């Protein structure tokens, strides 16, 4: 019966293949969106785990290089009641003005992309297990040696030499062309936080914090400050992390760090919010699936109705040879399933191609994470089976109800 | 008695538009008989065949097959009857174009498990109808006579007791038609009952010469027994 139905499904090859392709494109869309949603979920869950308990502190209303926290802010926060005892560790950064690396901006991927030079205290960063301990190539910078480490994300897209031994030339003063060279000595594994690459972003490169302070002193005559301090708290949930965020912000508002005012925030809160928003994509995928079933079902209904209408005589003969109504109905359903399952196979094939293209480094989504698991594949086949049955239902009933005597009399 | 019709009537339409396709038909046909049903167009011969073949139900009367009245059986039981007792042969052969000769012969068995012995049976039937070695041929490549032979093999695949043939030679030339009738006549030696609807008096003549042959004339839905067809000869 199955082989018989498969052969019959392709009696009009052109129409059958068009119907299958219609189904294929719909299912491909469901498959690709599901795979990327699953990938993003895993990524955001990873980010959530990675950033659990981490609280970033910056100067209130300032970001990046403009945030200037006195270096004693760490001690002050440690000394705040109800906070210090729960801190497991900290790290500090001082970000250089974007002016230093502005000449590289047009050699990155998008307008708005920038190289962000930041200084780290190597020993503190090592204890924090930060970027200097996360190298996949070369070694960490040595203080006083004008060395830098760059991220894999910059290495992958930079349109200028970024191999170990290459030079990053900093422009301290564009007017008198004061320049300082930094030698690339290592590459750290950058973290993909799920930001699409068409969104402007900063590519962080790190050097010794004293180097940044020295350069800032030369250019702006500023004293040593941090632009960002990160604390890791001993917590089990993001809720607890947020309690510490609130405590720091309250202490700041109470003037505990006066004359400095700080803003604290937890990265995990951001990831948690994004992850919650992914449920919207889940709903979207489900709606897409239903639309696909309806649209694909319609394509199959039309194809099968055309087929059934031209084969009424045949069904009459089959009945005359002893076929029951249910046999004819099942035959039509199997034909519809053949078309929809072929559509699923083609859709999955095209979907894999799309995922390969969209998750590649050169894609506009920049290595967007996609996870193809067994469940996603099963989901596509469930959709295909559903629309096969739905699409074959009416034509099947119509074919099964044929009255041989009426059809053959008209002959 | 294999087939027994008692006061069978088939009425189409109502009151003013009423047409009596069969009008109180009484008929008995025994095992191994070969019967032609002849008559002018609209006389009711195909309706009679359809009633015997459970393709149409009578308005009144009883259609007894092996002493079982099939007149008002549910569709499911009628399918069983058509599958197990009947073999249908049509004027236009009605072979499925997308499957080969062997596949067409096996069509009645498709909803069930087709075992190797069924295939062997189909091959032996093709040999019997003179199509040995043509199992894999496309039906579109067959001549009219060959197509009708495939249709006969298909009708025989379930080893039916009754063969119903509706104008089996209507689309064939004279010589091929004669061969097909000879083939159908041979089936009576296997105690199969063969009922042939035809316009062709030469078939009636041939059947009348057969040992268990009989001709029935139908006009305005009523039967006329044993008219004289001796004046008709094959070319």
XYZ file of C-alpha atoms in Angstrom:
646
model
C 0.000 0.000 0.000
C 2.795 2.406 0.954
C 4.785 1.833 -2.253
C 1.569 2.042 -4.274
C 0.709 5.387 -2.630
C 4.220 6.801 -3.085
C 4.081 5.970 -6.796
C 0.636 7.554 -7.072
C 1.753 10.694 -5.233
C 4.185 11.433 -8.059
C 1.894 10.611 -10.916
C 1.871 14.321 -11.780
C 5.484 14.985 -10.912
C 5.512 18.754 -11.498
C 2.488 19.459 -9.301
C 3.662 17.050 -6.605
C 7.131 18.580 -6.438
C 5.708 22.118 -6.326
C 3.431 21.127 -3.433
C 6.371 19.515 -1.624
C 8.508 22.610 -2.186
C 5.749 24.814 -0.748
C 5.726 22.635 2.336
C 9.534 22.524 2.372
C 9.963 26.290 2.565
C 7.466 26.602 5.403
C 9.041 23.773 7.383
C 12.536 25.107 6.626
C 11.530 28.383 8.239
C 10.201 26.596 11.329
C 13.339 24.434 11.489
C 15.796 27.342 11.170
C 13.982 29.592 13.654
C 13.723 26.695 16.139
C 17.419 25.877 15.789
C 18.494 29.481 16.361
C 16.070 29.943 19.252
C 17.443 26.796 20.888
C 21.006 28.034 20.285
C 20.298 31.463 21.720
C 18.637 29.926 24.761
C 21.669 27.794 25.521
C 23.945 30.773 24.973
C 21.966 33.043 27.256
C 21.750 30.323 29.876
C 25.547 29.994 29.676
C 25.885 33.744 30.026
C 23.492 33.681 32.941
C 25.554 31.023 34.703
C 28.825 32.733 33.835
C 27.704 36.093 35.150
C 25.817 34.861 38.191
C 26.890 36.916 41.207
C 28.879 39.431 39.187
C 28.097 43.079 39.823
C 29.580 45.813 37.662
C 30.192 49.199 39.183
C 30.709 52.358 37.152
C 30.565 56.052 37.875
C 26.945 57.183 37.856
C 25.719 58.391 34.461
C 29.049 57.642 32.813
C 30.075 54.732 30.639
C 33.311 53.437 29.191
C 36.257 55.842 29.334
C 34.079 58.588 30.818
C 33.493 56.576 33.966
C 36.111 57.639 36.482
C 36.093 55.793 39.778
C 38.795 56.578 42.343
C 40.917 53.533 43.057
C 39.907 53.534 46.725
C 36.303 52.760 45.657
C 37.118 49.069 45.981
C 38.060 49.466 49.644
C 34.999 51.627 50.266
C 32.643 49.046 48.801
C 34.390 46.267 50.739
C 33.914 48.362 53.876
C 30.181 48.858 53.311
C 28.035 47.013 55.824
C 26.346 43.896 54.487
C 28.427 43.813 51.307
C 32.125 43.241 51.915
C 31.653 39.923 53.672
C 29.949 38.415 50.652
C 32.503 39.479 48.045
C 34.501 36.550 46.670
C 36.751 38.650 44.436
C 37.026 41.692 42.255
C 38.619 42.986 39.072
C 39.348 46.467 37.785
C 39.619 48.062 34.368
C 40.509 51.458 33.026
C 39.385 52.137 29.522
C 41.373 54.470 27.286
C 39.592 57.102 25.177
C 38.372 55.792 21.810
C 40.497 58.529 20.262
C 43.563 56.330 20.875
C 42.327 53.698 18.437
C 40.052 55.794 16.239
C 42.174 55.225 13.128
C 41.257 51.557 13.167
C 37.510 52.194 13.293
C 37.006 52.094 9.540
C 38.958 48.832 9.290
C 36.406 46.893 11.310
C 33.159 45.339 10.114
C 30.418 47.907 10.698
C 30.123 51.635 10.957
C 30.098 52.314 14.671
C 32.436 49.438 15.530
C 35.442 50.460 17.612
C 38.550 49.061 19.236
C 38.313 49.636 22.979
C 41.715 49.685 24.678
C 41.484 48.827 28.332
C 43.980 48.406 31.115
C 44.030 45.524 33.568
C 46.004 44.847 36.705
C 47.594 41.546 35.691
C 47.796 40.097 39.198
C 44.205 41.074 40.103
C 42.958 39.804 36.738
C 44.777 36.514 37.264
C 43.081 36.050 40.627
C 39.756 36.940 38.986
C 40.547 34.428 36.214
C 39.914 37.133 33.637
C 41.109 37.659 30.122
C 44.814 37.285 30.928
C 44.141 33.717 32.082
C 41.942 32.879 29.144
C 44.494 32.959 26.341
C 44.274 30.563 23.444
C 47.443 31.797 21.753
C 50.648 33.529 22.867
C 51.073 34.911 26.371
C 49.825 37.719 28.571
C 51.278 41.240 28.436
C 54.233 42.113 30.653
C 53.864 45.449 32.515
C 56.128 48.135 31.149
C 56.720 46.353 27.849
C 53.981 48.098 25.738
C 52.248 44.820 24.982
C 48.614 43.949 24.402
C 46.331 40.946 24.103
C 43.444 40.937 21.656
C 40.214 38.921 21.459
C 39.427 36.203 18.947
C 36.497 38.322 17.739
C 38.872 41.105 16.601
C 41.325 38.660 15.085
C 38.525 37.115 13.032
C 37.243 40.324 11.460
C 40.057 42.926 11.527
C 41.137 44.225 8.149
C 44.654 44.987 9.391
C 47.460 42.742 10.719
C 46.458 41.194 14.027
C 48.807 38.260 14.374
C 51.083 37.840 17.366
C 54.027 40.203 16.838
C 51.991 42.750 14.885
C 51.733 46.313 16.108
C 48.677 48.294 17.196
C 49.548 51.935 16.780
C 47.841 54.289 19.248
C 47.176 57.898 18.365
C 47.516 59.851 21.610
C 47.261 63.243 19.954
C 46.115 63.519 16.348
C 47.245 67.157 16.145
C 50.912 66.651 16.894
C 50.735 63.014 15.743
C 51.962 61.578 19.044
C 51.921 57.829 18.581
C 52.683 54.842 20.765
C 52.991 51.251 19.626
C 51.545 48.215 21.369
C 52.773 44.782 20.300
C 50.249 41.980 20.152
C 51.548 39.130 22.338
C 48.447 37.020 22.943
C 44.914 36.210 21.865
C 42.164 35.584 24.420
C 38.944 33.735 23.790
C 36.299 36.392 23.471
C 32.781 35.629 24.668
C 29.923 35.560 22.228
C 27.097 37.157 24.164
C 24.628 36.755 21.315
C 24.885 40.285 19.975
C 24.323 40.184 16.209
C 27.344 41.526 14.373
C 25.374 44.135 12.495
C 24.922 45.863 15.864
C 27.897 48.240 16.434
C 30.199 46.817 19.042
C 33.482 47.327 20.810
C 36.423 44.965 20.304
C 38.324 45.013 23.581
C 42.087 44.761 23.644
C 43.877 44.718 26.995
C 47.161 46.011 28.267
C 48.706 46.861 31.618
C 46.593 49.355 33.597
C 49.664 51.419 34.460
C 50.314 51.928 30.741
C 46.806 53.399 30.352
C 47.249 55.601 33.406
C 50.606 56.849 32.059
C 49.074 57.664 28.671
C 46.086 59.409 30.252
C 48.384 61.416 32.472
C 50.321 62.505 29.401
C 47.243 63.449 27.396
C 44.629 64.617 29.904
C 46.714 65.163 33.013
C 44.238 62.942 34.869
C 44.969 61.043 38.036
C 44.645 57.237 38.246
C 41.070 56.006 38.100
C 39.114 52.896 37.188
C 36.359 52.983 34.620
C 34.872 49.697 35.788
C 35.082 47.598 38.913
C 33.587 44.110 38.947
C 32.705 42.215 42.111
C 31.851 38.561 42.386
C 29.401 37.852 45.177
C 28.740 34.599 46.938
C 25.187 34.015 45.704
C 23.018 31.198 44.384
C 20.549 33.188 42.363
C 20.245 36.299 40.324
C 17.743 37.537 42.885
C 20.470 37.523 45.535
C 22.842 39.267 43.120
C 20.283 42.010 42.634
C 20.043 42.472 46.391
C 23.742 43.364 46.430
C 23.239 45.655 43.442
C 20.559 47.448 45.422
C 22.760 47.697 48.512
C 25.623 49.275 46.551
C 23.291 51.715 44.807
C 21.641 52.636 48.124
C 25.006 53.163 49.782
C 26.029 55.411 46.910
C 22.810 57.428 47.151
C 23.408 57.785 50.898
C 26.749 59.358 50.111
C 28.788 56.469 51.525
C 31.295 56.781 48.631
C 31.159 60.598 48.488
C 32.336 62.512 46.565
C 31.953 59.617 44.111
C 28.571 58.316 43.107
C 28.332 54.906 41.498
C 25.873 52.800 39.545
C 25.868 49.067 40.112
C 24.235 46.555 37.822
C 24.219 42.817 37.319
C 24.885 41.485 33.830
C 22.835 38.389 34.617
C 19.748 40.588 34.903
C 20.230 41.616 31.295
C 20.661 38.023 30.136
C 17.702 36.925 32.220
C 15.521 39.567 30.563
C 16.720 38.526 27.119
C 16.098 34.876 27.908
C 12.578 35.687 29.022
C 12.067 37.467 25.714
C 13.092 34.300 23.879
C 9.789 32.796 24.952
C 8.237 35.304 22.540
C 10.290 33.699 19.758
C 9.047 30.294 20.929
C 5.487 31.512 20.546
C 6.399 32.991 17.168
C 7.823 29.619 16.087
C 4.666 27.843 17.198
C 2.513 30.351 15.290
C 4.812 29.935 12.295
C 4.331 26.191 12.583
C 0.558 26.528 12.616
C 0.654 28.916 9.621
C 2.957 26.475 7.830
C 0.579 23.619 8.543
C -2.356 25.651 7.254
C -0.530 27.010 4.174
C 1.217 23.713 3.422
C -2.004 21.862 4.133
C -3.774 24.095 1.605
C -1.065 23.377 -0.994
C -1.505 19.662 -0.421
C -5.306 19.913 -0.369
C -5.290 21.729 -3.730
C -2.808 19.254 -5.240
C -4.676 16.254 -3.908
C -8.076 17.623 -4.880
C -6.823 18.113 -8.439
C -5.406 14.612 -8.366
C -8.520 13.049 -6.825
C -10.880 14.842 -9.226
C -8.993 13.472 -12.212
C -8.873 9.966 -10.723
C -12.495 9.381 -9.703
C -12.794 6.693 -12.359
C -9.760 4.967 -10.897
C -11.239 4.957 -7.391
C -14.449 3.555 -8.820
C -12.449 0.707 -10.371
C -10.556 0.104 -7.150
C -13.882 -0.168 -5.330
C -15.137 -2.537 -7.993
C -12.106 -4.739 -7.336
C -12.935 -4.886 -3.627
C -11.196 -1.885 -2.112
C -13.070 -0.541 0.910
C -13.718 3.157 1.537
C -11.097 3.132 4.250
C -8.498 1.689 1.847
C -9.024 4.552 -0.590
C -8.985 7.099 2.232
C -5.744 5.685 3.650
C -4.255 5.642 0.157
C -4.936 9.375 -0.249
C -3.625 10.155 3.232
C -0.452 8.188 2.450
C -0.053 10.133 -0.791
C -0.417 13.417 1.134
C 2.035 12.211 3.754
C 4.477 11.320 0.984
C 4.320 14.909 -0.306
C 4.554 16.485 3.138
C 7.363 14.209 4.338
C 9.295 14.862 1.149
C 8.708 18.550 1.915
C 10.078 17.972 5.428
C 13.203 16.264 4.092
C 13.811 19.028 1.537
C 13.010 21.669 4.185
C 15.462 20.164 6.658
C 18.090 19.937 3.901
C 17.656 23.601 2.946
C 17.396 24.448 6.653
C 20.794 22.873 7.367
C 22.219 24.938 4.512
C 20.641 28.112 5.895
C 21.906 27.340 9.399
C 25.398 26.712 8.018
C 25.338 30.042 6.190
C 23.750 32.060 8.987
C 25.911 30.633 11.736
C 29.141 31.164 9.814
C 31.530 33.954 10.731
C 30.825 35.733 7.464
C 27.066 35.774 7.981
C 25.265 38.983 8.929
C 24.423 37.314 12.233
C 28.077 36.575 12.939
C 28.320 33.025 14.152
C 24.820 33.142 15.609
C 24.440 30.024 17.708
C 22.183 27.322 16.316
C 21.447 24.004 17.924
C 19.914 21.230 15.893
C 18.804 18.555 18.255
C 16.689 15.475 17.857
C 13.642 17.251 19.297
C 13.812 19.997 16.640
C 13.957 17.372 13.879
C 11.077 15.438 15.415
C 9.117 18.706 15.653
C 9.534 19.311 11.908
C 8.365 15.773 11.112
C 5.397 16.157 13.472
C 4.435 19.338 11.597
C 4.896 17.475 8.288
C 2.759 14.539 9.416
C 0.099 16.925 10.737
C -0.160 18.846 7.501
C -0.006 15.612 5.483
C -3.010 14.280 7.357
C -4.787 17.652 7.327
C -4.074 18.099 3.616
C -5.242 14.608 2.740
C -8.340 14.586 4.912
C -10.859 16.260 2.622
C -9.544 14.799 -0.678
C -9.408 11.404 1.043
C -13.026 11.604 2.174
C -14.051 12.815 -1.282
C -12.240 9.914 -2.952
C -13.558 7.347 -0.486
C -17.143 8.447 -1.042
C -16.992 7.864 -4.774
C -19.906 5.809 -6.079
C -18.571 3.523 -8.783
C -21.922 3.194 -10.460
C -22.271 6.983 -10.862
C -18.718 7.547 -12.074
C -18.698 4.634 -14.481
C -22.147 5.491 -15.802
C -20.814 8.933 -16.760
C -18.066 7.195 -18.682
C -27.852 -21.836 -7.487
C -25.097 -19.220 -7.407
C -27.081 -16.145 -8.468
C -30.797 -15.703 -7.912
C -32.700 -12.465 -8.544
C -36.270 -12.283 -7.231
C -38.565 -9.516 -8.468
C -35.685 -7.071 -8.671
C -36.602 -3.530 -9.659
C -34.430 -0.466 -9.965
C -36.178 2.860 -10.301
C -34.378 6.150 -10.945
C -36.067 9.500 -10.335
C -39.496 10.114 -8.802
C -43.087 10.140 -10.119
C -43.154 12.040 -13.452
C -39.412 11.588 -14.053
C -39.420 7.963 -12.915
C -37.394 5.534 -15.005
C -37.702 1.799 -14.437
C -34.227 0.519 -15.327
C -35.156 -2.938 -14.001
C -38.746 -3.993 -13.681
C -39.462 -7.081 -11.634
C -36.562 -9.136 -12.920
C -36.405 -12.813 -11.979
C -33.184 -14.534 -12.960
C -31.199 -17.591 -11.934
C -27.620 -18.304 -12.999
C -25.749 -21.407 -11.911
C -22.085 -22.216 -11.300
C -20.016 -22.362 -14.494
C -22.653 -20.744 -16.697
C -21.736 -18.206 -19.359
C -24.503 -15.667 -19.836
C -24.694 -12.713 -22.186
C -27.020 -9.841 -21.441
C -28.043 -8.007 -24.569
C -30.357 -5.198 -25.326
C -30.629 -1.741 -26.806
C -29.074 1.281 -25.115
C -30.954 2.219 -21.934
C -32.608 -1.201 -21.720
C -31.140 -1.841 -18.248
C -28.390 -4.369 -19.045
C -25.589 -2.473 -17.278
C -27.919 -1.766 -14.332
C -28.558 -5.499 -14.077
C -24.813 -6.166 -14.093
C -24.244 -3.477 -11.449
C -26.947 -4.925 -9.202
C -25.386 -8.390 -9.434
C -21.965 -6.812 -8.886
C -23.141 -4.895 -5.774
C -22.163 -1.641 -7.425
C -25.792 -0.539 -7.280
C -28.594 -1.551 -4.938
C -32.056 -2.494 -6.176
C -35.100 -0.396 -5.264
C -36.947 -3.606 -4.429
C -36.511 -7.358 -4.678
C -33.833 -9.769 -3.512
C -30.390 -10.428 -4.984
C -29.232 -13.769 -3.613
C -25.635 -14.769 -4.090
C -25.017 -18.252 -2.707
C -28.336 -17.881 -0.874
C -27.251 -14.611 0.779
C -29.243 -11.480 -0.013
C -26.803 -8.719 -0.881
C -29.483 -6.195 -1.810
C -29.166 -4.021 1.262
C -25.847 -4.985 2.792
C -23.688 -2.220 4.287
C -20.815 -0.891 2.161
C -18.205 -2.781 4.185
C -19.882 -6.143 3.495
C -20.359 -5.257 -0.157
C -16.611 -4.543 -0.458
C -15.906 -7.971 1.018
C -18.330 -9.516 -1.479
C -16.720 -7.704 -4.419
C -13.271 -8.700 -3.216
C -13.984 -12.363 -2.560
C -16.685 -13.341 -5.037
C -16.467 -10.965 -7.987
C -14.111 -10.117 -10.795
C -14.975 -7.063 -12.923
C -13.889 -6.490 -16.508
C -14.603 -3.153 -18.210
C -14.797 -1.992 -21.789
C -12.038 0.604 -21.222
C -9.786 -1.794 -19.256
C -9.103 0.905 -16.607
C -5.525 -0.051 -15.931
C -3.406 2.210 -13.743
C -0.892 3.910 -16.022
C 1.858 4.499 -13.463
C 2.442 0.895 -12.504
C 3.566 -2.075 -14.555
C 1.543 -5.035 -15.791
C 2.196 -7.202 -12.731
C 1.330 -4.289 -10.432
C -1.987 -3.826 -12.211
C -2.878 -7.483 -11.791
C -2.091 -7.206 -8.063
C -4.100 -3.974 -7.539
C -7.031 -5.683 -5.730
C -4.540 -7.020 -3.159
C -2.748 -3.703 -2.537
C -4.623 -2.897 0.711
C -3.506 -6.244 2.091
C -0.142 -7.910 2.482
C 1.035 -9.100 -0.916
C 2.863 -12.349 -0.323
C 5.247 -14.055 -2.707
C 2.622 -16.684 -3.569
C 0.251 -13.894 -4.624
C 2.908 -12.601 -7.007
C 3.442 -16.096 -8.347
C -0.323 -16.445 -8.770
C -0.417 -13.149 -10.696
C 2.432 -14.324 -12.936
C 0.604 -17.597 -13.611
C -2.557 -15.630 -14.497
C -0.583 -13.497 -16.944
C 0.726 -16.725 -18.492
C -2.857 -18.015 -18.662
C -4.026 -14.908 -20.569
C -1.030 -15.091 -22.915
C 1.134 -12.361 -21.435
C 3.987 -14.454 -20.120
C 7.165 -12.411 -19.718
C 5.334 -9.067 -19.890
C 5.156 -8.590 -16.114
C 7.403 -5.517 -16.079
C 5.965 -3.892 -19.200
C 4.377 -0.479 -18.963
C 0.655 -0.655 -19.592
C 0.940 2.334 -21.959
C 2.976 0.091 -24.289
C 0.250 -2.561 -24.504
C -2.230 -2.989 -27.337
C -5.978 -2.947 -26.657
C -6.198 -6.742 -26.618
C -3.200 -7.030 -24.293
C -4.659 -4.405 -21.965
C -7.921 -6.325 -21.763
C -5.972 -9.520 -20.990
C -4.276 -7.699 -18.099
C -7.731 -6.582 -16.923
C -8.932 -10.194 -17.062
C -5.917 -11.338 -15.047
C -6.692 -8.571 -12.536
C -10.295 -9.777 -12.313
C -9.069 -13.311 -11.590
C -6.437 -12.489 -8.968
C -8.816 -13.103 -6.044
C -10.017 -16.347 -7.573
C -13.612 -15.074 -7.899
C -16.705 -17.258 -8.470
C -18.369 -14.699 -10.732
C -16.810 -12.729 -13.599
C -18.756 -9.653 -14.716
C -17.715 -8.236 -18.055
C -19.208 -4.960 -19.287
C -18.683 -4.666 -23.068
C -15.316 -6.449 -22.832
C -14.725 -6.330 -26.588
C -16.202 -2.886 -27.187
C -12.820 -1.283 -27.824
C -11.198 -4.184 -29.641
C -10.993 -5.249 -33.250
C -12.953 -8.288 -34.358
C -10.156 -10.855 -34.114
C -8.906 -9.642 -30.748
C -12.493 -9.520 -29.496
C -13.003 -13.143 -30.476
C -9.849 -14.149 -28.602
C -10.999 -12.351 -25.481
C -14.417 -14.077 -25.621
C -12.683 -17.447 -26.030
C -10.630 -16.648 -22.972
C -13.763 -15.825 -20.968
C -15.499 -18.993 -22.161
C -12.575 -21.088 -20.918
C -13.183 -19.735 -17.417
C -16.480 -21.615 -17.265
C -14.517 -24.874 -17.243
C -13.162 -23.768 -13.844
C -16.793 -23.476 -12.616
C -16.579 -19.715 -12.786
C -19.809 -18.003 -13.771
C -19.276 -15.449 -16.527
C -21.815 -12.710 -17.242
C -21.135 -10.552 -20.281
C -23.000 -7.367 -21.125
C -22.680 -6.675 -24.822
C -24.182 -4.976 -27.836
C -22.435 -7.447 -30.079
C -24.750 -10.298 -31.308
C -21.693 -12.262 -32.477
C -20.733 -12.722 -28.826
C -24.253 -13.941 -28.072
C -24.000 -16.333 -31.000
C -20.682 -17.730 -29.768
C -21.963 -18.052 -26.227
C -25.115 -19.798 -27.413
C -22.908 -22.472 -28.977
C -21.097 -23.008 -25.688
C -22.104 -26.022 -23.629
C -23.132 -23.908 -20.632
C -23.864 -20.759 -22.620
C -27.082 -18.762 -22.409
C -28.302 -15.454 -23.773
C -30.639 -13.016 -22.062
C -32.358 -10.193 -23.861
C -33.422 -7.211 -21.802
C -35.784 -4.531 -22.951
C -37.305 -1.709 -20.898
C -35.987 -3.380 -17.767
C -37.657 -6.721 -18.448
C -35.963 -9.986 -19.413
C -36.642 -11.929 -22.602
C -35.238 -15.466 -22.464
C -33.335 -17.159 -25.345
C -33.782 -15.010 -28.475
C -32.325 -16.404 -31.711
C -28.801 -15.127 -32.511
C -27.795 -17.801 -35.021
C -27.699 -15.375 -37.910
C -24.634 -13.576 -36.511
C -21.095 -14.758 -37.339
C -17.568 -13.448 -36.509
C -15.578 -12.039 -39.498
